[in-house]
């Protein structure tokens, strides 16, 4: 199975990919279990905390049904670390030539970020058909993605950045959107309190969004 197919399978696992910022390894396990229980198996753990890689490793090894991913991947060293941690996918906010060169050598499939049609076309030249649209709301939102759907129908997109329960449906209704990414299903206050039941409830609500 090629990398685009792996990414598509991940994007189709649920309508929402939770975008998670977490630094506590034990809490990451509880959080992932809650998200999986609510129907959101693909989880993007961003590399924005000192223990993020250990959290990815813990989720990958200890949470049945979870598809552990890494977010905010910016360079080759991070890709190597993410691969060693057992991540099944990785996400970047943008895409530089050096980053894409490194991704070619990494076994973990990359969901690269793009904000314009030119950036998407450049990624298409590198063989990418599945992209992250970031920052979604600031870059034009659902209306922008709708407008490029006809001239660039080959791209399947995950909008992230400013996406919430209130506007997720507008994105998911588009033919070129497979899923959305958002942090609203894993708010920091609920993680801090370890209120896994509340997070499972948010996840279940998100998992039932139509696309």
Protein backbone atom coordinates (compact mmCIF):
# COMPACT_ATOMS: atom_id res chain seq x y z
CA UNK A 1 0.00 0.00 0.00
CA UNK A 2 1.49 3.36 -1.01
CA UNK A 3 1.73 6.30 1.36
CA UNK A 4 -1.22 8.20 -0.16
CA UNK A 5 -3.42 5.15 0.40
CA UNK A 6 -2.26 4.85 4.02
CA UNK A 7 -3.01 8.53 4.63
CA UNK A 8 -6.44 8.20 3.01
CA UNK A 9 -7.28 5.23 5.22
CA UNK A 10 -6.29 7.28 8.26
CA UNK A 11 -8.34 10.27 7.12
CA UNK A 12 -11.38 8.08 6.55
CA UNK A 13 -11.17 6.43 9.98
CA UNK A 14 -13.45 9.16 11.39
CA UNK A 15 -14.74 12.60 10.38
CA UNK A 16 -12.41 14.28 12.89
CA UNK A 17 -8.73 13.85 13.71
CA UNK A 18 -8.14 15.23 17.21
CA UNK A 19 -5.20 17.64 17.39
CA UNK A 20 -3.66 17.14 20.81
CA UNK A 21 -1.12 19.11 22.84
CA UNK A 22 -0.08 16.99 25.81
CA UNK A 23 3.04 16.46 27.93
CA UNK A 24 1.94 13.88 30.50
CA UNK A 25 2.52 10.30 29.35
CA UNK A 26 -0.10 8.69 31.59
CA UNK A 27 -2.69 11.30 30.68
CA UNK A 28 -1.96 10.73 27.01
CA UNK A 29 -2.92 7.09 27.44
CA UNK A 30 -6.16 7.98 29.22
CA UNK A 31 -6.94 10.63 26.63
CA UNK A 32 -6.33 8.28 23.70
CA UNK A 33 -8.51 5.59 25.25
CA UNK A 34 -11.30 8.15 25.70
CA UNK A 35 -11.02 9.34 22.10
CA UNK A 36 -10.99 5.80 20.70
CA UNK A 37 -14.00 4.92 22.87
CA UNK A 38 -15.82 7.89 21.35
CA UNK A 39 -15.07 6.78 17.80
CA UNK A 40 -12.01 8.88 16.94
CA UNK A 41 -9.08 6.45 16.48
CA UNK A 42 -6.64 8.66 14.53
CA UNK A 43 -4.96 11.04 16.98
CA UNK A 44 -2.47 13.75 16.06
CA UNK A 45 -0.15 14.42 19.00
CA UNK A 46 1.74 17.61 18.24
CA UNK A 47 5.47 17.91 18.86
CA UNK A 48 5.01 21.04 20.96
CA UNK A 49 5.86 19.64 24.38
CA UNK A 50 9.03 18.05 25.84
CA UNK A 51 7.40 14.63 26.27
CA UNK A 52 5.38 14.56 23.04
CA UNK A 53 7.43 11.74 21.51
CA UNK A 54 7.06 9.63 24.65
CA UNK A 55 3.31 10.28 24.56
CA UNK A 56 3.17 9.09 20.94
CA UNK A 57 5.12 5.97 21.84
CA UNK A 58 2.86 5.23 24.80
CA UNK A 59 -0.32 5.64 22.76
CA UNK A 60 1.08 3.53 19.92
CA UNK A 61 2.07 0.71 22.26
CA UNK A 62 -0.65 0.75 24.90
CA UNK A 63 -3.94 1.96 23.42
CA UNK A 64 -5.75 -0.66 21.40
CA UNK A 65 -7.42 0.74 18.32
CA UNK A 66 -5.53 4.02 18.35
CA UNK A 67 -3.79 5.29 15.23
CA UNK A 68 -1.03 7.36 16.81
CA UNK A 69 0.17 10.27 14.72
CA UNK A 70 2.61 13.14 15.14
CA UNK A 71 1.81 16.77 14.39
CA UNK A 72 3.97 19.88 13.90
CA UNK A 73 6.71 17.81 12.26
CA UNK A 74 9.21 20.30 10.88
CA UNK A 75 12.47 18.57 9.97
CA UNK A 76 14.30 15.32 9.28
CA UNK A 77 15.40 14.75 12.88
CA UNK A 78 11.81 14.96 14.06
CA UNK A 79 10.73 12.55 11.33
CA UNK A 80 13.33 10.03 12.46
CA UNK A 81 12.20 10.40 16.07
CA UNK A 82 8.53 10.06 15.11
CA UNK A 83 9.30 6.91 13.14
CA UNK A 84 11.17 5.43 16.11
CA UNK A 85 8.26 6.27 18.42
CA UNK A 86 5.88 4.17 16.34
CA UNK A 87 3.73 6.88 14.78
CA UNK A 88 1.52 5.72 11.91
CA UNK A 89 1.23 9.13 10.26
CA UNK A 90 2.75 12.59 10.59
CA UNK A 91 1.47 16.06 9.85
CA UNK A 92 3.28 19.30 9.02
CA UNK A 93 1.91 22.87 9.00
CA UNK A 94 3.61 23.54 5.66
CA UNK A 95 5.97 21.88 3.22
CA UNK A 96 9.54 22.89 2.36
CA UNK A 97 11.72 21.08 -0.22
CA UNK A 98 14.02 19.77 2.53
CA UNK A 99 11.06 18.48 4.54
CA UNK A 100 9.65 16.67 1.53
CA UNK A 101 13.05 15.19 0.69
CA UNK A 102 13.24 13.80 4.23
CA UNK A 103 9.69 12.48 3.99
CA UNK A 104 10.67 10.52 0.87
CA UNK A 105 13.14 8.56 2.99
CA UNK A 106 10.79 8.02 5.95
CA UNK A 107 8.44 5.05 6.20
CA UNK A 108 5.80 7.11 8.03
CA UNK A 109 3.43 8.81 5.56
CA UNK A 110 3.23 12.59 5.68
CA UNK A 111 0.14 14.78 5.50
CA UNK A 112 1.77 18.05 4.40
CA UNK A 113 0.26 21.46 4.99
CA UNK A 114 -0.75 23.92 2.28
CA UNK A 115 -2.68 27.19 2.34
CA UNK A 116 -2.84 28.18 -1.34
CA UNK A 117 -3.59 26.58 -4.68
CA UNK A 118 0.03 27.10 -5.74
CA UNK A 119 1.30 25.25 -2.67
CA UNK A 120 -1.13 22.41 -3.38
CA UNK A 121 0.01 22.19 -7.00
CA UNK A 122 3.66 22.09 -5.88
CA UNK A 123 2.84 19.21 -3.53
CA UNK A 124 1.01 17.48 -6.36
CA UNK A 125 4.22 17.62 -8.39
CA UNK A 126 5.91 15.73 -5.55
CA UNK A 127 3.26 13.02 -5.66
CA UNK A 128 1.03 14.15 -2.81
CA UNK A 129 -2.73 13.84 -3.24
CA UNK A 130 -3.76 14.18 0.41
CA UNK A 131 -3.12 17.50 2.14
CA UNK A 132 -3.71 19.47 5.29
CA UNK A 133 -5.31 22.89 4.67
CA UNK A 134 -3.81 25.15 7.33
CA UNK A 135 -4.67 27.54 8.87
CA UNK A 136 -8.11 26.73 7.53
CA UNK A 137 -10.28 29.55 8.81
CA UNK A 138 -7.62 32.25 8.42
CA UNK A 139 -6.75 31.06 4.90
CA UNK A 140 -10.29 31.31 3.54
CA UNK A 141 -12.29 28.57 5.21
CA UNK A 142 -14.83 26.31 3.59
CA UNK A 143 -15.61 28.82 0.85
CA UNK A 144 -11.99 28.75 -0.31
CA UNK A 145 -11.89 24.97 -0.41
CA UNK A 146 -15.16 24.89 -2.30
CA UNK A 147 -13.78 27.32 -4.90
CA UNK A 148 -10.69 25.20 -5.62
CA UNK A 149 -12.56 21.90 -5.67
CA UNK A 150 -13.34 22.13 -9.39
CA UNK A 151 -9.93 23.20 -10.75
CA UNK A 152 -8.02 20.97 -8.31
CA UNK A 153 -10.26 17.92 -7.79
CA UNK A 154 -7.31 15.55 -7.37
CA UNK A 155 -6.57 16.72 -3.82
CA UNK A 156 -8.25 15.26 -0.76
CA UNK A 157 -8.02 17.61 2.17
CA UNK A 158 -8.07 17.79 5.96
CA UNK A 159 -8.75 21.39 7.08
CA UNK A 160 -7.18 22.30 10.43
CA UNK A 161 -6.91 25.60 12.27
CA UNK A 162 -9.98 27.31 13.65
CA UNK A 163 -12.17 24.28 12.95
CA UNK A 164 -14.78 23.58 15.62
CA UNK A 165 -18.02 21.72 16.09
CA UNK A 166 -19.81 24.87 14.90
CA UNK A 167 -18.16 24.95 11.45
CA UNK A 168 -16.94 21.37 10.91
CA UNK A 169 -20.06 20.39 8.97
CA UNK A 170 -19.48 23.15 6.42
CA UNK A 171 -16.09 21.63 5.61
CA UNK A 172 -17.23 18.01 5.71
CA UNK A 173 -20.00 18.76 3.20
CA UNK A 174 -17.36 19.50 0.53
CA UNK A 175 -16.43 16.77 -1.94
CA UNK A 176 -12.69 17.46 -1.57
CA UNK A 177 -12.70 17.19 2.24
CA UNK A 178 -12.27 13.74 3.81
CA UNK A 179 -12.03 14.84 7.44
CA UNK A 180 -11.21 17.82 9.63
CA UNK A 181 -8.64 18.30 12.36
CA UNK A 182 -9.52 20.03 15.60
CA UNK A 183 -8.61 20.44 19.24
CA UNK A 184 -12.13 20.99 20.56
CA UNK A 185 -12.57 17.28 21.26
CA UNK A 186 -9.59 17.29 23.65
CA UNK A 187 -9.70 20.58 25.59
CA UNK A 188 -6.86 21.20 28.01
CA UNK A 189 -9.13 21.73 31.03
CA UNK A 190 -10.70 18.28 30.63
CA UNK A 191 -7.31 16.66 30.08
CA UNK A 192 -5.96 18.33 33.21
CA UNK A 193 -8.91 17.02 35.24
CA UNK A 194 -8.67 13.62 33.54
CA UNK A 195 -12.37 13.84 32.75
CA UNK A 196 -12.23 11.05 30.21
CA UNK A 197 -16.00 10.55 30.18
CA UNK A 198 -16.51 14.13 29.04
CA UNK A 199 -13.90 13.72 26.31
CA UNK A 200 -15.49 10.48 25.15
CA UNK A 201 -18.79 12.34 24.89
CA UNK A 202 -17.19 15.10 22.78
CA UNK A 203 -15.50 12.47 20.62
CA UNK A 204 -18.73 10.56 20.07
CA UNK A 205 -20.49 13.78 19.03
CA UNK A 206 -17.68 14.51 16.56
CA UNK A 207 -17.61 10.96 15.22
CA UNK A 208 -21.25 11.25 14.21
CA UNK A 209 -20.74 14.30 11.99
CA UNK A 210 -21.84 13.59 8.43
CA UNK A 211 -19.50 13.81 5.48
